[in-house]
mmCIF file with all atom_site columns, C-alpha atoms and ligand atoms in Angstrom:
data_model
loop_
_atom_site.group_PDB
_atom_site.id
_atom_site.type_symbol
_atom_site.label_atom_id
_atom_site.label_alt_id
_atom_site.label_comp_id
_atom_site.label_asym_id
_atom_site.label_entity_id
_atom_site.label_seq_id
_atom_site.pdbx_PDB_ins_code
_atom_site.Cartn_x
_atom_site.Cartn_y
_atom_site.Cartn_z
_atom_site.occupancy
_atom_site.B_iso_or_equiv
_atom_site.pdbx_formal_charge
_atom_site.auth_seq_id
_atom_site.auth_comp_id
_atom_site.auth_asym_id
_atom_site.auth_atom_id
_atom_site.pdbx_PDB_model_num
ATOM   1   C  CA  . MET A 1 1   ? 0.959   42.206 -50.301 1.00 76.00 ? 1   MET A CA  1
ATOM   2   C  CA  . ASN A 1 2   ? -0.605  38.844 -49.491 1.00 89.00 ? 2   ASN A CA  1
ATOM   3   C  CA  . HIS A 1 3   ? 0.775   37.806 -46.097 1.00 91.00 ? 3   HIS A CA  1
ATOM   4   C  CA  . CYS A 1 4   ? -1.033  34.474 -46.283 1.00 95.00 ? 4   CYS A CA  1
ATOM   5   C  CA  . LEU A 1 5   ? 1.324   33.190 -48.998 1.00 95.00 ? 5   LEU A CA  1
ATOM   6   C  CA  . ASP A 1 6   ? 4.184   33.337 -46.476 1.00 95.00 ? 6   ASP A CA  1
ATOM   7   C  CA  . CYS A 1 7   ? 2.131   31.968 -43.596 1.00 97.00 ? 7   CYS A CA  1
ATOM   8   C  CA  . GLY A 1 8   ? -0.475  29.171 -43.694 1.00 98.00 ? 8   GLY A CA  1
ATOM   9   C  CA  . ALA A 1 9   ? -0.688  29.020 -39.901 1.00 98.00 ? 9   ALA A CA  1
ATOM   10  C  CA  . CYS A 1 10  ? -4.479  28.878 -39.855 1.00 98.00 ? 10  CYS A CA  1
ATOM   11  C  CA  . CYS A 1 11  ? -4.446  25.874 -42.209 1.00 98.00 ? 11  CYS A CA  1
ATOM   12  C  CA  . ALA A 1 12  ? -2.327  24.062 -39.628 1.00 98.00 ? 12  ALA A CA  1
ATOM   13  C  CA  . SER A 1 13  ? -4.227  25.129 -36.504 1.00 98.00 ? 13  SER A CA  1
ATOM   14  C  CA  . PHE A 1 14  ? -7.969  24.603 -36.690 1.00 96.00 ? 14  PHE A CA  1
ATOM   15  C  CA  . ARG A 1 15  ? -10.388 21.834 -37.492 1.00 98.00 ? 15  ARG A CA  1
ATOM   16  C  CA  . VAL A 1 16  ? -11.814 22.992 -40.820 1.00 98.00 ? 16  VAL A CA  1
ATOM   17  C  CA  . SER A 1 17  ? -15.376 21.702 -40.715 1.00 98.00 ? 17  SER A CA  1
ATOM   18  C  CA  . PHE A 1 18  ? -18.349 22.645 -42.832 1.00 98.00 ? 18  PHE A CA  1
ATOM   19  C  CA  . TYR A 1 19  ? -21.730 21.499 -44.120 1.00 98.00 ? 19  TYR A CA  1
ATOM   20  C  CA  . TRP A 1 20  ? -21.343 18.371 -46.220 1.00 97.00 ? 20  TRP A CA  1
ATOM   21  C  CA  . ALA A 1 21  ? -23.335 19.844 -49.128 1.00 98.00 ? 21  ALA A CA  1
ATOM   22  C  CA  . GLU A 1 22  ? -20.352 22.116 -49.899 1.00 98.00 ? 22  GLU A CA  1
ATOM   23  C  CA  . THR A 1 23  ? -18.545 19.057 -51.282 1.00 98.00 ? 23  THR A CA  1
ATOM   24  C  CA  . ASP A 1 24  ? -18.702 17.988 -54.898 1.00 98.00 ? 24  ASP A CA  1
ATOM   25  C  CA  . ALA A 1 25  ? -20.607 14.882 -53.776 1.00 97.00 ? 25  ALA A CA  1
ATOM   26  C  CA  . HIS A 1 26  ? -23.614 17.187 -53.654 1.00 96.00 ? 26  HIS A CA  1
ATOM   27  C  CA  . PRO A 1 27  ? -25.089 19.092 -56.636 1.00 96.00 ? 27  PRO A CA  1
ATOM   28  C  CA  . GLY A 1 28  ? -23.711 22.624 -56.486 1.00 95.00 ? 28  GLY A CA  1
ATOM   29  C  CA  . GLY A 1 29  ? -20.896 21.738 -54.111 1.00 98.00 ? 29  GLY A CA  1
ATOM   30  C  CA  . CYS A 1 30  ? -17.273 22.295 -55.082 1.00 98.00 ? 30  CYS A CA  1
ATOM   31  C  CA  . VAL A 1 31  ? -14.934 21.132 -52.298 1.00 98.00 ? 31  VAL A CA  1
ATOM   32  C  CA  . PRO A 1 32  ? -13.396 17.818 -53.415 1.00 98.00 ? 32  PRO A CA  1
ATOM   33  C  CA  . ALA A 1 33  ? -15.159 15.220 -51.263 1.00 98.00 ? 33  ALA A CA  1
ATOM   34  C  CA  . ALA A 1 34  ? -12.125 12.948 -51.477 1.00 98.00 ? 34  ALA A CA  1
ATOM   35  C  CA  . LEU A 1 35  ? -10.199 15.483 -49.375 1.00 98.00 ? 35  LEU A CA  1
ATOM   36  C  CA  . THR A 1 36  ? -12.797 15.457 -46.604 1.00 98.00 ? 36  THR A CA  1
ATOM   37  C  CA  . LEU A 1 37  ? -14.067 13.024 -44.023 1.00 98.00 ? 37  LEU A CA  1
ATOM   38  C  CA  . PRO A 1 38  ? -17.378 12.920 -42.160 1.00 98.00 ? 38  PRO A CA  1
ATOM   39  C  CA  . ILE A 1 39  ? -17.417 14.144 -38.574 1.00 97.00 ? 39  ILE A CA  1
ATOM   40  C  CA  . SER A 1 40  ? -21.178 14.121 -38.018 1.00 97.00 ? 40  SER A CA  1
ATOM   41  C  CA  . PRO A 1 41  ? -24.274 13.206 -40.056 1.00 95.00 ? 41  PRO A CA  1
ATOM   42  C  CA  . TYR A 1 42  ? -24.263 16.603 -41.799 1.00 96.00 ? 42  TYR A CA  1
ATOM   43  C  CA  . ARG A 1 43  ? -20.731 17.909 -41.454 1.00 98.00 ? 43  ARG A CA  1
ATOM   44  C  CA  . VAL A 1 44  ? -17.357 17.029 -42.882 1.00 98.00 ? 44  VAL A CA  1
ATOM   45  C  CA  . ALA A 1 45  ? -13.831 18.252 -42.167 1.00 98.00 ? 45  ALA A CA  1
ATOM   46  C  CA  . MET A 1 46  ? -10.836 18.752 -44.384 1.00 98.00 ? 46  MET A CA  1
ATOM   47  C  CA  . ARG A 1 47  ? -8.610  15.711 -43.975 1.00 98.00 ? 47  ARG A CA  1
ATOM   48  C  CA  . GLY A 1 48  ? -5.673  16.442 -41.763 1.00 98.00 ? 48  GLY A CA  1
ATOM   49  C  CA  . THR A 1 49  ? -7.601  18.943 -39.637 1.00 98.00 ? 49  THR A CA  1
ATOM   50  C  CA  . GLU A 1 50  ? -9.760  16.494 -37.693 1.00 96.00 ? 50  GLU A CA  1
ATOM   51  C  CA  . SER A 1 51  ? -7.161  15.816 -35.014 1.00 94.00 ? 51  SER A CA  1
ATOM   52  C  CA  . ALA A 1 52  ? -3.785  17.061 -33.801 1.00 95.00 ? 52  ALA A CA  1
ATOM   53  C  CA  . PRO A 1 53  ? -1.280  17.694 -35.230 1.00 96.00 ? 53  PRO A CA  1
ATOM   54  C  CA  . VAL A 1 54  ? -3.378  19.720 -37.633 1.00 98.00 ? 54  VAL A CA  1
ATOM   55  C  CA  . HIS A 1 55  ? -2.224  20.121 -41.227 1.00 98.00 ? 55  HIS A CA  1
ATOM   56  C  CA  . CYS A 1 56  ? -4.842  20.428 -43.942 1.00 98.00 ? 56  CYS A CA  1
ATOM   57  C  CA  . ILE A 1 57  ? -4.350  17.925 -46.734 1.00 98.00 ? 57  ILE A CA  1
ATOM   58  C  CA  . ALA A 1 58  ? -4.696  20.734 -49.286 1.00 98.00 ? 58  ALA A CA  1
ATOM   59  C  CA  . LEU A 1 59  ? -1.941  22.886 -47.772 1.00 98.00 ? 59  LEU A CA  1
ATOM   60  C  CA  . GLN A 1 60  ? 1.198   22.852 -49.879 1.00 98.00 ? 60  GLN A CA  1
ATOM   61  C  CA  . GLY A 1 61  ? 4.577   24.166 -48.795 1.00 98.00 ? 61  GLY A CA  1
ATOM   62  C  CA  . GLN A 1 62  ? 6.038   24.990 -45.391 1.00 97.00 ? 62  GLN A CA  1
ATOM   63  C  CA  . VAL A 1 63  ? 4.127   27.002 -42.795 1.00 97.00 ? 63  VAL A CA  1
ATOM   64  C  CA  . GLY A 1 64  ? 5.871   30.324 -42.296 1.00 96.00 ? 64  GLY A CA  1
ATOM   65  C  CA  . GLN A 1 65  ? 7.800   30.104 -45.537 1.00 95.00 ? 65  GLN A CA  1
ATOM   66  C  CA  . GLY A 1 66  ? 5.899   29.655 -48.768 1.00 95.00 ? 66  GLY A CA  1
ATOM   67  C  CA  . VAL A 1 67  ? 2.474   28.036 -48.930 1.00 97.00 ? 67  VAL A CA  1
ATOM   68  C  CA  . SER A 1 68  ? -0.491  27.617 -51.211 1.00 97.00 ? 68  SER A CA  1
ATOM   69  C  CA  . CYS A 1 69  ? -3.879  25.942 -51.113 1.00 98.00 ? 69  CYS A CA  1
ATOM   70  C  CA  . SER A 1 70  ? -4.183  23.237 -53.766 1.00 98.00 ? 70  SER A CA  1
ATOM   71  C  CA  . ILE A 1 71  ? -7.954  23.782 -53.916 1.00 98.00 ? 71  ILE A CA  1
ATOM   72  C  CA  . TYR A 1 72  ? -7.997  27.547 -53.460 1.00 97.00 ? 72  TYR A CA  1
ATOM   73  C  CA  . ALA A 1 73  ? -10.875 28.183 -55.876 1.00 98.00 ? 73  ALA A CA  1
ATOM   74  C  CA  . GLN A 1 74  ? -12.817 25.293 -54.361 1.00 98.00 ? 74  GLN A CA  1
ATOM   75  C  CA  . ARG A 1 75  ? -11.968 25.845 -50.681 1.00 98.00 ? 75  ARG A CA  1
ATOM   76  C  CA  . PRO A 1 76  ? -14.820 25.613 -48.175 1.00 98.00 ? 76  PRO A CA  1
ATOM   77  C  CA  . SER A 1 77  ? -16.707 28.540 -46.702 1.00 98.00 ? 77  SER A CA  1
ATOM   78  C  CA  . THR A 1 78  ? -14.827 28.086 -43.418 1.00 98.00 ? 78  THR A CA  1
ATOM   79  C  CA  . CYS A 1 79  ? -11.622 29.092 -45.191 1.00 98.00 ? 79  CYS A CA  1
ATOM   80  C  CA  . ARG A 1 80  ? -13.201 31.862 -47.222 1.00 97.00 ? 80  ARG A CA  1
ATOM   81  C  CA  . GLU A 1 81  ? -14.491 33.475 -44.040 1.00 96.00 ? 81  GLU A CA  1
ATOM   82  C  CA  . PHE A 1 82  ? -11.138 33.492 -42.200 1.00 96.00 ? 82  PHE A CA  1
ATOM   83  C  CA  . ASP A 1 83  ? -8.610  36.113 -43.205 1.00 93.00 ? 83  ASP A CA  1
ATOM   84  C  CA  . VAL A 1 84  ? -6.101  38.572 -41.817 1.00 94.00 ? 84  VAL A CA  1
ATOM   85  C  CA  . ASP A 1 85  ? -8.872  40.709 -40.346 1.00 92.00 ? 85  ASP A CA  1
ATOM   86  C  CA  . ASP A 1 86  ? -9.706  37.957 -37.868 1.00 93.00 ? 86  ASP A CA  1
ATOM   87  C  CA  . PRO A 1 87  ? -8.278  38.687 -34.398 1.00 89.00 ? 87  PRO A CA  1
ATOM   88  C  CA  . ARG A 1 88  ? -7.118  35.042 -34.150 1.00 95.00 ? 88  ARG A CA  1
ATOM   89  C  CA  . CYS A 1 89  ? -4.780  35.544 -37.111 1.00 95.00 ? 89  CYS A CA  1
ATOM   90  C  CA  . ASN A 1 90  ? -1.919  37.080 -35.157 1.00 95.00 ? 90  ASN A CA  1
ATOM   91  C  CA  . GLU A 1 91  ? -2.468  34.721 -32.256 1.00 95.00 ? 91  GLU A CA  1
ATOM   92  C  CA  . ILE A 1 92  ? -1.905  31.637 -34.372 1.00 97.00 ? 92  ILE A CA  1
ATOM   93  C  CA  . ARG A 1 93  ? 0.911   33.276 -36.332 1.00 97.00 ? 93  ARG A CA  1
ATOM   94  C  CA  . GLY A 1 94  ? 2.636   33.685 -32.983 1.00 97.00 ? 94  GLY A CA  1
ATOM   95  C  CA  . ARG A 1 95  ? 2.307   29.974 -32.254 1.00 97.00 ? 95  ARG A CA  1
ATOM   96  C  CA  . PHE A 1 96  ? 4.468   29.332 -35.295 1.00 97.00 ? 96  PHE A CA  1
ATOM   97  C  CA  . GLY A 1 97  ? 6.989   32.002 -34.365 1.00 97.00 ? 97  GLY A CA  1
ATOM   98  C  CA  . LEU A 1 98  ? 5.735   34.414 -36.998 1.00 97.00 ? 98  LEU A CA  1
ATOM   99  C  CA  . PRO A 1 99  ? 5.633   38.146 -36.296 1.00 95.00 ? 99  PRO A CA  1
ATOM   100 C  CA  . PRO A 1 100 ? 2.255   39.844 -35.915 1.00 94.00 ? 100 PRO A CA  1
ATOM   101 C  CA  . LEU A 1 101 ? 0.820   41.674 -38.873 1.00 92.00 ? 101 LEU A CA  1
ATOM   102 C  CA  . PRO A 1 102 ? 0.602   45.331 -37.849 1.00 81.00 ? 102 PRO A CA  1
ATOM   103 C  CA  . GLU A 1 103 ? -2.719  45.906 -39.510 1.00 69.00 ? 103 GLU A CA  1
ATOM   104 C  CA  . VAL A 1 104 ? -4.404  42.947 -37.785 1.00 57.00 ? 104 VAL A CA  1
ATOM   105 C  CA  . PRO A 1 105 ? -6.385  43.568 -34.567 1.00 56.00 ? 105 PRO A CA  1
ATOM   106 C  CA  . LEU A 1 106 ? -5.145  41.775 -31.455 1.00 57.00 ? 106 LEU A CA  1
ATOM   107 C  CA  . ALA A 1 107 ? -7.319  39.045 -30.008 1.00 56.00 ? 107 ALA A CA  1
ATOM   108 C  CA  . ALA A 1 108 ? -9.341  40.141 -26.994 1.00 54.00 ? 108 ALA A CA  1
HETATM 109 S  S1  . LIG B 2 .   ? -2.979  32.976 -40.034 1.00 84.58 ? 1   LIG B S1  1
HETATM 110 FE FE1 . LIG B 2 .   ? -3.539  34.951 -40.952 1.00 84.58 ? 1   LIG B FE1 1
HETATM 111 S  S2  . LIG B 2 .   ? -1.793  35.548 -42.269 1.00 84.58 ? 1   LIG B S2  1
HETATM 112 FE FE2 . LIG B 2 .   ? -1.620  33.354 -41.783 1.00 84.58 ? 1   LIG B FE2 1
HETATM 113 S  S3  . LIG B 2 .   ? -2.590  32.337 -43.529 1.00 84.58 ? 1   LIG B S3  1
HETATM 114 FE FE3 . LIG B 2 .   ? -4.132  32.526 -41.927 1.00 84.58 ? 1   LIG B FE3 1
HETATM 115 S  S4  . LIG B 2 .   ? -5.187  34.475 -42.364 1.00 84.58 ? 1   LIG B S4  1
HETATM 116 FE FE4 . LIG B 2 .   ? -3.282  34.457 -43.558 1.00 84.58 ? 1   LIG B FE4 1
HETATM 117 S  S1  . LIG B 2 .   ? -8.644  24.054 -47.811 1.00 84.58 ? 2   LIG B S1  1
HETATM 118 FE FE1 . LIG B 2 .   ? -6.975  25.416 -48.373 1.00 84.58 ? 2   LIG B FE1 1
HETATM 119 S  S2  . LIG B 2 .   ? -7.420  27.357 -47.300 1.00 84.58 ? 2   LIG B S2  1
HETATM 120 FE FE2 . LIG B 2 .   ? -8.661  25.734 -46.346 1.00 84.58 ? 2   LIG B FE2 1
HETATM 121 S  S3  . LIG B 2 .   ? -7.448  24.981 -44.592 1.00 84.58 ? 2   LIG B S3  1
HETATM 122 FE FE3 . LIG B 2 .   ? -6.993  23.668 -46.364 1.00 84.58 ? 2   LIG B FE3 1
HETATM 123 S  S4  . LIG B 2 .   ? -5.159  24.578 -47.322 1.00 84.58 ? 2   LIG B S4  1
HETATM 124 FE FE4 . LIG B 2 .   ? -6.072  26.126 -45.945 1.00 84.58 ? 2   LIG B FE4 1
#
């Protein structure tokens, strides 16, 4: 079961920043540059995550109901590295009134 498809809380909680060369403006990059904005000389962020209220421009659907990432295959490393094994997962699910996932460790 993929709990993330009924959640999306992390896509509406954090600034999703990453090295600018991950965008398709750079040879070998894949994240659509048009969906990002620069935050420093070498880093960009997904639009919608640079300031509160956070909601990634690529997030489709309603948090806590049904969601998808419109650039899933091209999402940045920041997103690839965050999953239900991260202790912050249940913490941010709670902020949206979502129940904890039993198999996820609690944040310290
Ligand atoms: S907060 Fe956890 S369950 Fe929700 S989308 Fe992110 S990784 Fe998936
Ligand atoms: S790019 Fe996709 S996975 Fe990453 S924060 Fe945005 S909607 Fe979520």
